[in-house]
Amino acid sequence: MKIKKILYTGLIILLALNASAQKAALTKADNNYNKYAYIDAIATYEKVAEKGYKDEEMFQKLGNAYYFNGELTKALIWYDALFAMNTKQEPEYYYRYAQTLKASGNYTKADQTLETFTKLLIADKRGLLFESNKDYLEQIKLNSGRFEVTDAGINSKYSDYGSAFYNNKLVFASARDTGGIAKKTQKWTNQSFTNLYAAELKSDGTIGEPERFDRKINSKFNESTPIFTKDGQTMYFTRNNFLEGKRGKDDKRITLLKLYKADYVNKKWTNITELPFNSDLYSVAHPALSLNEKTLYFASDMPGTLGLSDLFRVTINNDGSFGKPENLGAGINTEGRETFPFISGDNELYFSSDGRPGLGGLDVYVTKLNGYNSFGAVLNIGAPINTGQDDFAFIINYETRKGFFTSNREGGNGYDDIYQFSENKKLVCEQSLTGTIVDVETNIVLANTKVTLLDRSFKILAEITTGAAGNFTFQVNCGKSYYVRAEKQEYETKETPITIESKTGKENLKIALEKRIKTIQSGTDLAKTLAIPLIYFDLDKSFITKAAAFQLEKIVAVMNQYPNMKIDVRSHTDSRQTAKYNMALSDRRAKSTIQWLVQNGINKSRLTGKGYGESQLVNQCSDGVACSEAEHQLNRRSEFIIMSIE
């Protein structure tokens, strides 16, 4: 007994120590996770998981750690485990799960997961974009096959990314080991901090050996994603919060990203200053310049951001100062990540996003900059640039249609790799808006109708007059909203709004015009002629409502126009309730209508009327027949039949 008791006590202690060790390990992993030390967190969490320890929060953090580190196929393992353990997760996990499913090629399950995400967050733009672009894979397929992609030949076994053109060189960030004794690494990836490197772009299309860019620019922390002015005298670049030997931190003691500027003076980069809209509390990164170099674009999670990171712009004033950063808005940004902007020489904005329908991870998109605050359709540039993994930092020479981008796709040399490409066909979204103008009553096509295309601000863009076939055609921009105005003598002018799809194709619009001057004669029902609604009484009531009075004023106006006109008021009900009840109700309504018309100036001798109950149904909805509310409504009507005019 004593021995058993000792063993039992020892077992309890062992179990307690084991549980305590696991708890300590999880606590350490949590701390690393919250400090963005994702590699350390992964190692600790996985050791615990290997021992069979299952915990929902741990699976979430393991999935997130790989997800935010760009390793989507590994993140899928833990999101699979998470959803196998409990499908009731926060909406964001459904979106991340869908992204990792795409990375593995399982688009069917990814779309099913996005359906659930959309139902949970009905106002989220990512879900709305998915709902309105269910055929996104087909559209991406149409956009694909326009690039020849090869390895850039400058990659190491570490991370290489974020390139920029500078004179005849390619400048990029790399975490390659420089061979120093005191090798510094960042906990996020367990790799060296990145420095800027430059490689010559040779005339034969090859790239020279990369060399350190500049000692003044490179610090002991991260430098990346430079952009240079056309004269080569100014550069903007991303760096960890580090200046003049001092490292800045946010309130969680994390060193975030900032934008810096440097000047090229006497063949040296100098005057390194941080931009005034940086902050220790949020990151600002990945600069891009407008064509006139008066606007700086960048990515940030600063206050006012719609998602995890948004694209912003800021004016560069003539004196070198900066305006107030502006969010590019919901036309570009989503609740996901928008990042790595680039403005091409033909004024197109390229950027990466994981918030739009894509192949998985970050995909590269493009939109035309039509003005300071106007964008064209946002288009996925397709494969082979985009894959199920992260594809980003796209730059292109608009004249040669050659460029570079970064990806962590399978088959690379390192963590991220730089690829070069040649575009053999430009992506163009072409849409035409065609339509026909017809008479609303006869459906006869209307020739000689003036048709005007207007933008959302009602600015006239184009005009056309229909021919004998009543047709019109306009060339329009993908993804844009317009108004189409149709005008013809003797008809009421009509404006119809339309939003063009964000893909190549043709939109068709049929516009039916209503005659302004209508022929009336004995037997005409003024209710139909004047478009008076079928119902203007409350349910089971016979008194005149305000809505009914508005409609009856139309009858008064016509009868005043024709002093000898006589009207027969006929009231009808549906078949619900008894025939006796309906007859009495309809008769009260007819009398109430006549009384209102008399009170408003129509001589009683000009009016007759009665109720017909359910005796003159216009469809099959009689007693015992199942009908919809809309079908019953057709029977609840009032008629104002002209008995005579002269």
XYZ file of C-alpha atoms in Angstrom:
646
model
C 0.000 0.000 0.000
C 2.745 2.401 0.995
C 4.674 1.704 -2.182
C 1.540 2.162 -4.288
C 0.793 5.407 -2.482
C 4.287 6.701 -3.121
C 4.077 5.754 -6.811
C 0.656 7.342 -7.079
C 1.922 10.515 -5.415
C 4.921 10.518 -7.699
C 2.667 10.124 -10.714
C 0.551 13.073 -9.589
C 3.663 15.175 -9.159
C 4.931 14.096 -12.584
C 1.615 14.959 -14.221
C 1.548 18.266 -12.410
C 5.095 19.033 -13.497
C 4.262 18.040 -17.076
C 1.135 20.229 -17.103
C 3.129 23.024 -15.520
C 5.839 22.674 -18.173
C 3.260 22.732 -20.944
C 1.645 25.803 -19.407
C 5.034 27.507 -19.135
C 5.806 26.617 -22.746
C 2.490 28.024 -23.898
C 3.044 31.183 -21.860
C 6.441 31.642 -23.494
C 4.940 31.017 -26.930
C 2.148 33.504 -26.228
C 4.681 36.157 -25.291
C 6.676 35.513 -28.464
C 3.500 35.571 -30.550
C 2.376 38.882 -29.094
C 5.798 40.345 -29.864
C 5.526 39.213 -33.507
C 8.317 36.673 -32.852
C 6.462 34.184 -34.992
C 9.249 31.701 -35.656
C 9.947 31.282 -31.928
C 6.226 30.976 -31.248
C 5.799 28.325 -33.940
C 8.596 26.197 -32.553
C 7.184 26.258 -29.046
C 3.564 25.687 -30.032
C 4.472 22.782 -32.302
C 6.492 21.039 -29.596
C 3.426 21.168 -27.382
C 1.143 20.021 -30.193
C 3.433 17.091 -31.027
C 2.750 15.716 -27.549
C -0.940 15.517 -28.402
C -1.898 18.657 -26.543
C -4.965 20.178 -28.206
C -6.098 23.686 -27.540
C -8.320 25.885 -29.689
C -6.425 29.084 -28.983
C -3.115 27.353 -29.686
C -4.382 26.164 -33.071
C -5.520 29.702 -33.825
C -2.119 31.129 -32.993
C -0.226 28.429 -34.876
C -2.354 29.050 -37.936
C -1.946 32.802 -37.586
C 1.803 32.557 -37.060
C 2.265 30.740 -40.359
C -0.428 32.813 -42.084
C 1.167 36.159 -41.264
C 4.571 34.741 -42.105
C 3.309 33.947 -45.605
C 3.518 30.155 -45.234
C -0.078 29.431 -46.180
C 0.164 25.686 -46.784
C 1.594 25.233 -43.285
C -1.064 27.522 -41.845
C -3.682 25.266 -43.460
C -2.592 22.334 -41.271
C -3.490 24.222 -38.121
C -6.611 25.907 -39.456
C -7.800 22.440 -40.490
C -7.202 21.273 -36.913
C -8.937 24.383 -35.568
C -12.108 23.907 -37.612
C -12.109 20.157 -36.933
C -12.127 21.008 -33.233
C -14.773 23.740 -33.438
C -16.450 25.234 -36.522
C -17.845 28.156 -34.551
C -14.996 30.620 -35.063
C -14.767 34.365 -35.452
C -15.501 35.420 -39.070
C -11.879 36.398 -39.745
C -10.775 32.791 -39.284
C -13.121 31.712 -42.063
C -11.456 34.199 -44.383
C -7.940 33.102 -43.440
C -8.971 29.466 -43.752
C -10.310 30.147 -47.267
C -7.026 31.807 -48.246
C -4.994 28.811 -47.084
C -7.359 26.427 -48.873
C -6.738 28.371 -52.071
C -2.993 28.031 -51.506
C -3.454 24.238 -51.549
C -5.602 24.439 -54.705
C -8.871 23.540 -52.981
C -10.942 26.377 -54.479
C -14.249 24.547 -54.077
C -13.927 24.326 -50.295
C -12.401 27.806 -50.192
C -15.482 29.250 -51.911
C -17.780 27.340 -49.532
C -15.842 28.796 -46.599
C -16.132 32.281 -48.103
C -19.895 31.786 -48.384
C -20.013 31.273 -44.616
C -17.726 34.254 -44.045
C -20.016 36.459 -46.148
C -23.074 35.414 -44.143
C -21.299 36.172 -40.863
C -20.048 39.609 -41.984
C -22.623 40.832 -44.471
C -21.110 44.312 -44.810
C -17.469 43.229 -45.213
C -16.148 44.350 -48.604
C -14.169 41.139 -49.056
C -17.398 39.167 -48.855
C -19.265 41.638 -51.052
C -16.531 41.417 -53.706
C -16.738 37.623 -53.571
C -20.541 37.650 -53.839
C -20.470 39.952 -56.859
C -17.630 38.049 -58.563
C -18.527 34.371 -58.188
C -16.855 33.702 -61.543
C -13.576 35.264 -60.399
C -11.539 32.173 -61.299
C -12.839 32.293 -64.858
C -12.048 36.001 -65.110
C -8.541 35.478 -63.703
C -8.086 32.727 -66.282
C -8.978 35.202 -69.045
C -6.390 37.645 -67.645
C -3.685 34.981 -67.373
C -0.974 33.772 -69.728
C 0.320 37.224 -70.632
C 3.743 36.940 -68.958
C 6.945 34.972 -69.377
C 8.411 34.503 -65.889
C 11.917 33.393 -64.933
C 14.115 33.492 -61.844
C 15.891 36.856 -61.684
C 19.213 35.131 -60.986
C 20.033 37.240 -57.927
C 18.328 35.221 -55.193
C 19.933 33.759 -52.105
C 18.714 31.019 -49.785
C 17.292 33.805 -47.605
C 14.618 36.409 -48.296
C 15.060 38.634 -51.354
C 12.262 41.015 -52.246
C 10.981 44.495 -53.047
C 12.958 45.699 -56.055
C 13.190 49.142 -57.699
C 14.721 50.581 -60.876
C 17.631 52.964 -60.303
C 19.493 54.167 -63.389
C 20.780 50.930 -64.954
C 20.524 48.982 -61.726
C 18.004 46.944 -59.791
C 17.934 47.780 -56.077
C 16.304 45.273 -53.746
C 16.173 44.065 -50.146
C 17.907 40.898 -49.050
C 18.383 38.970 -45.805
C 21.409 37.124 -47.214
C 24.178 36.405 -44.728
C 26.975 38.898 -45.167
C 29.445 36.692 -43.316
C 29.851 38.970 -40.338
C 30.804 37.529 -36.956
C 27.914 39.094 -35.066
C 25.042 38.050 -37.297
C 21.840 39.769 -36.192
C 18.511 38.048 -36.817
C 14.906 39.113 -36.450
C 12.551 36.929 -34.450
C 9.773 37.261 -37.018
C 11.608 35.030 -39.548
C 14.818 33.928 -37.794
C 16.703 35.451 -40.735
C 19.175 38.286 -40.963
C 17.769 41.778 -41.070
C 17.456 42.950 -44.651
C 19.802 45.411 -46.305
C 19.555 47.033 -49.695
C 21.577 45.519 -52.520
C 22.090 46.667 -56.115
C 22.725 44.632 -59.270
C 23.521 45.928 -62.759
C 20.870 45.490 -65.453
C 22.988 44.557 -68.449
C 22.085 45.338 -72.050
C 21.897 41.622 -72.931
C 19.088 41.132 -70.379
C 21.231 39.462 -67.719
C 21.772 40.833 -64.206
C 25.114 41.411 -62.556
C 26.302 40.237 -59.172
C 24.484 41.949 -56.276
C 26.513 44.303 -54.091
C 25.690 46.209 -50.926
C 23.902 49.405 -51.931
C 25.221 52.056 -49.551
C 26.609 51.962 -46.018
C 24.843 55.182 -45.076
C 21.471 53.761 -46.037
C 21.921 50.271 -44.609
C 21.612 50.068 -40.834
C 21.693 47.144 -38.408
C 17.923 46.710 -38.788
C 15.680 46.293 -41.849
C 15.885 48.410 -44.984
C 13.660 47.594 -47.931
C 11.437 48.752 -50.812
C 13.196 51.867 -52.142
C 11.863 54.222 -54.811
C 13.957 56.798 -56.677
C 13.106 60.058 -58.403
C 13.710 60.124 -62.157
C 16.830 62.280 -61.774
C 18.260 59.809 -59.268
C 18.872 62.543 -56.693
C 16.270 61.519 -54.097
C 15.214 58.180 -52.682
C 12.479 57.092 -50.321
C 12.792 53.772 -48.538
C 11.429 51.643 -45.720
C 13.373 51.038 -42.536
C 12.689 49.858 -39.031
C 12.259 52.738 -36.619
C 16.000 53.489 -36.430
C 17.812 56.777 -36.929
C 21.223 58.054 -35.802
C 21.908 54.902 -33.811
C 18.637 55.020 -31.874
C 15.921 52.390 -32.104
C 12.315 53.493 -31.569
C 9.571 51.251 -30.192
C 5.813 51.354 -29.847
C 3.879 50.959 -26.594
C 4.427 47.168 -26.805
C 8.181 47.705 -27.239
C 8.002 46.562 -30.870
C 10.088 48.331 -33.502
C 7.728 49.104 -36.380
C 8.369 50.377 -39.917
C 8.879 53.940 -41.086
C 9.556 55.792 -44.318
C 12.783 57.702 -44.801
C 14.139 60.084 -47.395
C 17.748 60.529 -48.554
C 19.475 62.925 -50.978
C 22.297 62.096 -53.393
C 24.926 64.809 -52.916
C 28.497 64.667 -54.255
C 28.024 61.011 -55.211
C 26.960 60.102 -51.684
C 23.607 59.398 -50.080
C 23.140 61.824 -47.224
C 20.541 63.893 -45.334
C 18.663 60.773 -44.182
C 15.469 61.974 -42.533
C 12.271 60.256 -41.532
C 9.038 61.507 -43.047
C 6.858 63.651 -40.775
C 3.774 61.418 -40.858
C 5.652 58.430 -39.368
C 4.754 57.288 -35.884
C 6.053 54.971 -33.181
C 2.483 53.617 -32.878
C 1.922 52.292 -36.400
C 3.873 51.237 -39.477
C 4.382 53.198 -42.699
C 6.115 51.360 -45.548
C 6.650 50.592 -49.243
C 6.766 53.985 -51.009
C 5.807 54.712 -54.623
C 5.888 57.956 -56.600
C 3.316 59.438 -58.964
C 4.408 60.280 -62.502
C 4.927 63.967 -61.666
C 6.630 62.987 -58.396
C 4.290 65.302 -56.477
C 2.461 62.481 -54.693
C 3.907 59.708 -52.556
C 1.912 56.481 -52.222
C 2.547 54.023 -49.397
C 1.050 51.276 -47.224
C 0.149 51.778 -43.567
C -1.996 50.621 -40.674
C -2.336 54.172 -39.332
C -5.656 55.378 -37.820
C -8.337 55.503 -40.497
C -7.181 52.244 -42.062
C -10.061 50.086 -43.332
C -8.230 46.773 -42.967
C -4.959 45.262 -41.760
C -3.071 47.666 -44.019
C -4.317 50.198 -46.573
C -2.853 52.229 -49.386
C -2.453 55.945 -48.677
C -1.107 58.946 -50.559
C 0.392 62.230 -49.457
C 1.174 65.403 -51.388
C 4.827 66.445 -51.706
C 4.842 70.241 -51.654
C 7.179 72.384 -53.734
C 9.213 73.293 -50.648
C 9.767 69.609 -49.840
C 7.217 69.490 -47.040
C 4.352 67.010 -46.997
C 0.597 67.338 -46.803
C -1.749 65.208 -44.747
C -1.894 61.499 -45.688
C -5.144 60.417 -47.365
C -6.597 56.923 -47.499
C -7.218 55.810 -51.106
C -10.668 54.726 -49.989
C -12.941 51.711 -50.354
C -12.507 51.668 -54.127
C -9.022 50.258 -53.510
C -8.788 49.160 -49.881
C -10.565 46.282 -48.159
C -10.623 44.815 -44.667
C -7.628 42.701 -45.697
C -4.096 43.738 -46.663
C -3.397 46.222 -49.442
C 0.313 46.841 -49.827
C 3.343 47.344 -52.133
C 2.008 50.081 -54.466
C 3.769 50.940 -57.718
C 2.881 53.595 -60.327
C 3.873 52.620 -63.873
C 4.921 55.035 -66.593
C 1.483 54.775 -68.207
C -0.137 55.895 -64.938
C -1.400 52.552 -63.708
C -1.425 51.640 -60.025
C -0.198 48.125 -59.291
C -0.577 46.781 -55.767
C -0.966 43.538 -53.849
C -4.017 42.505 -51.866
C -5.430 39.480 -50.091
C -8.830 41.137 -49.659
C -10.082 40.633 -53.221
C -11.124 37.488 -55.102
C -7.817 35.926 -56.087
C -5.751 32.765 -56.346
C -4.643 32.826 -52.699
C -2.368 34.862 -50.461
C -1.365 38.244 -51.833
C -2.250 38.682 -55.521
C -1.116 41.537 -57.773
C -3.865 43.848 -59.069
C -3.868 46.837 -61.392
C -6.103 49.863 -61.869
C -5.890 52.927 -64.080
C -5.367 56.270 -62.355
C -7.936 58.435 -64.133
C -7.426 61.444 -61.894
C -6.379 62.369 -58.399
C -9.304 60.577 -56.819
C -10.578 58.435 -59.682
C -9.680 54.818 -60.358
C -10.586 52.438 -63.147
C -11.630 48.828 -62.678
C -9.393 46.863 -60.300
C -8.187 43.791 -62.199
C -6.318 40.691 -61.081
C -3.364 40.440 -63.494
C -3.598 36.643 -63.483
C -1.131 33.761 -63.616
C 1.766 33.145 -63.817
C 2.498 36.308 -61.833
C -0.152 35.328 -59.297
C -0.220 31.943 -57.571
C -1.792 30.436 -54.473
C 1.057 31.931 -52.406
C 2.099 35.560 -51.754
C 2.942 37.525 -54.903
C 3.871 41.184 -54.462
C 6.261 44.094 -55.093
C 5.458 44.226 -58.816
C 7.352 46.816 -60.892
C 7.331 47.262 -64.666
C 9.063 49.369 -67.318
C 6.034 50.516 -69.286
C 8.062 50.971 -72.506
C 9.777 47.570 -72.608
C 6.968 45.793 -70.692
C 9.629 44.028 -68.634
C 9.877 44.047 -64.874
C 10.259 42.231 -61.585
C 8.115 40.945 -58.742
C 8.528 38.952 -55.548
C 6.941 35.640 -54.582
C 7.296 32.880 -51.992
C 5.957 30.286 -54.464
C 7.115 26.694 -54.551
C 10.437 26.029 -56.243
C 12.179 29.180 -55.108
C 15.690 29.505 -53.701
C 14.810 31.103 -50.402
C 12.029 32.433 -48.257
C 11.026 35.113 -50.784
C 12.493 35.323 -54.274
C 12.635 37.952 -56.987
C 11.445 36.952 -60.446
C 11.775 38.797 -63.716
C 9.095 38.849 -66.375
C 8.255 39.986 -69.862
C 4.675 40.980 -70.640
C 3.610 39.849 -74.119
C 0.096 41.296 -74.027
C -1.211 44.240 -72.039
C -4.208 43.653 -69.791
C -7.105 45.687 -71.111
C -10.621 45.583 -69.736
C -12.979 46.535 -72.565
C -16.700 47.035 -72.127
C -19.385 48.323 -74.441
C -22.846 49.393 -73.328
C -25.529 48.654 -75.885
C -29.257 49.015 -75.619
C -32.644 49.610 -77.192
C -35.264 52.302 -76.566
C -38.872 51.085 -76.723
C -42.406 52.276 -75.968
C -43.446 51.006 -72.533
C -46.964 50.034 -73.638
C -46.437 48.690 -77.152
C -42.776 47.583 -76.895
C -42.247 49.187 -80.326
C -38.672 50.408 -80.832
C -38.276 54.184 -80.836
C -36.133 55.799 -83.521
C -34.810 59.377 -83.300
C -34.415 59.153 -79.534
C -31.595 61.194 -77.993
C -29.537 58.973 -75.673
C -26.951 60.556 -73.363
C -24.254 58.821 -71.313
C -23.436 60.579 -68.008
C -21.009 59.816 -65.214
C -21.946 59.567 -61.531
C -21.760 63.350 -61.217
C -24.131 63.734 -64.191
C -21.358 65.053 -66.405
C -22.178 64.379 -70.061
C -19.714 61.913 -71.593
C -21.341 61.076 -74.935
C -24.558 61.506 -76.918
C -26.175 59.499 -79.704
C -29.491 59.456 -81.608
C -31.104 56.088 -82.228
C -31.726 54.901 -85.748
C -34.625 52.891 -87.129
C -33.809 49.922 -84.864
C -33.894 52.107 -81.738
C -30.391 50.982 -80.718
C -27.470 52.769 -79.047
C -23.868 51.818 -78.185
C -21.320 53.482 -75.883
C -17.758 52.483 -75.010
C -17.502 52.469 -71.208
C -14.959 51.708 -68.488
C -15.021 48.473 -66.549
C -16.281 48.750 -62.989
C -17.661 52.279 -63.429
C -21.165 53.569 -62.699
C -23.111 55.637 -65.224
C -26.511 57.109 -65.986
C -28.178 56.698 -69.373
C -30.711 59.392 -70.243
C -33.284 58.837 -73.011
C -35.256 61.800 -74.450
C -37.905 61.838 -77.163
C -40.652 64.272 -78.044
C -44.052 63.300 -76.608
C -42.344 60.930 -74.135
C -41.246 61.422 -70.548
C -37.473 61.695 -70.182
C -35.974 58.774 -68.280
C -32.598 58.310 -66.565
C -31.435 54.791 -65.800
C -28.414 54.017 -63.557
C -26.082 51.176 -64.474
C -22.801 49.813 -63.072
C -20.476 48.128 -65.562
C -18.884 44.817 -64.619
C -15.156 44.729 -63.899
C -14.335 42.385 -66.766
C -14.190 42.461 -70.545
C -17.587 42.006 -72.140
C -20.783 43.721 -73.204
C -23.594 45.175 -71.117
C -27.116 45.424 -72.491
C -29.732 47.908 -71.315
C -33.346 48.164 -72.452
C -35.075 51.453 -71.663
C -38.857 51.719 -71.920
C -40.259 55.234 -72.306
C -43.718 56.295 -71.259
C -45.747 58.664 -73.409
C -46.177 62.081 -71.897
C -49.365 62.764 -73.895
C -51.753 59.791 -73.679
C -54.892 59.142 -75.678
C -58.085 58.699 -73.643
C -61.580 57.798 -74.735
C -64.724 56.147 -73.422
C -63.740 52.866 -71.779
C -60.243 54.075 -70.771
C -59.206 53.227 -67.202
C -57.624 56.375 -65.772
C -55.948 54.310 -63.046
C -53.780 52.619 -65.674
C -53.320 55.765 -67.760
C -52.137 57.793 -64.741
C -50.164 54.885 -63.223
C -52.221 54.926 -60.025
C -51.187 52.001 -57.767
C -53.609 49.120 -57.513
C -53.931 49.518 -53.747
C -54.455 52.769 -51.905
C -56.576 51.533 -48.966
C -55.284 50.025 -45.740
C -56.082 46.352 -45.218
C -59.830 45.814 -44.534
C -60.355 49.606 -44.405
C -62.350 51.972 -46.612
C -61.256 55.446 -45.504
C -59.016 57.554 -47.760
C -55.378 57.665 -46.622
C -52.886 60.425 -47.432
C -51.335 58.162 -50.058
C -54.761 57.575 -51.592
C -55.519 61.301 -51.601
C -52.321 61.968 -53.580
C -53.401 59.474 -56.238
C -56.994 60.743 -56.358
C -55.737 64.284 -56.976
C -54.635 63.018 -60.395
C -58.253 62.026 -61.152
C -59.468 65.462 -60.030
C -56.948 67.204 -62.304
C -58.039 65.222 -65.377
C -61.747 65.707 -64.660
C -61.191 69.449 -64.274
C -59.396 69.432 -67.623
C -62.444 67.754 -69.185
C -65.537 69.309 -67.491
C -67.959 66.949 -69.253
C -66.087 63.749 -68.410
C -68.045 61.172 -66.425
C -66.333 58.411 -64.426
C -67.523 55.055 -63.100
C -65.562 54.088 -59.948
C -65.155 50.315 -59.640
C -63.606 48.723 -56.559
C -62.390 45.101 -56.430
C -60.978 42.811 -53.722
C -59.128 39.498 -53.700
C -60.820 36.220 -52.792
C -59.724 36.076 -49.173
C -62.554 36.585 -46.669
C -66.107 35.641 -47.684
C -67.748 36.801 -50.894
C -70.358 38.706 -48.880
C -67.709 40.470 -46.783
C -65.651 41.389 -49.857
C -68.687 42.751 -51.712
C -69.586 44.998 -48.803
C -65.957 46.149 -48.335
C -65.484 47.010 -51.997
C -68.792 48.883 -52.100
C -67.770 50.982 -49.070
C -64.482 51.780 -50.795
C -66.209 52.860 -54.011
C -68.588 55.120 -52.095
C -65.731 56.518 -49.976
C -63.797 57.332 -53.170
C -66.797 59.063 -54.768
C -67.398 61.054 -51.587
C -63.751 62.244 -51.543
C -63.937 63.350 -55.201
C -67.158 65.297 -54.502
C -65.574 66.961 -51.472
C -62.716 68.037 -53.724
C -64.842 69.792 -56.329
C -66.216 67.118 -58.688
C -69.982 67.324 -59.231
C -71.696 64.188 -57.952
C -73.690 63.903 -61.206
C -70.427 63.077 -63.026
C -69.675 60.100 -60.802
C -71.108 56.604 -60.509
C -69.655 53.510 -58.977
C -70.010 50.395 -56.909
C -68.045 47.518 -55.459
C -67.578 44.212 -57.240
C -65.928 42.283 -54.401
C -64.186 39.181 -55.674
C -66.563 38.663 -58.620
C -64.118 39.887 -61.307
C -60.772 38.291 -60.458
C -58.051 38.847 -63.051
C -56.245 35.562 -62.346
C -56.757 32.070 -60.919
C -56.645 33.123 -57.251
C -60.167 32.103 -56.247
C -61.181 30.406 -52.977
C -59.030 27.399 -52.150
C -56.261 28.198 -54.670
C -52.802 28.780 -53.215
C -51.453 32.128 -54.441
C -48.650 34.474 -53.550
C -49.258 37.877 -52.014
C -48.266 39.484 -55.318
C -50.882 37.423 -57.164
C -53.607 38.368 -54.672
C -52.564 42.016 -55.011
C -53.420 42.014 -58.717
C -57.064 41.437 -57.767
C -57.186 44.246 -55.171
C -57.631 47.137 -57.576
C -59.604 50.288 -58.242
C -60.692 51.310 -61.707
C -61.780 54.744 -62.948
C -63.539 53.989 -66.240
C -64.377 56.917 -68.541
C -68.072 56.602 -69.437
C -68.137 59.751 -71.592
C -65.989 62.810 -72.357
C -68.267 65.188 -74.327
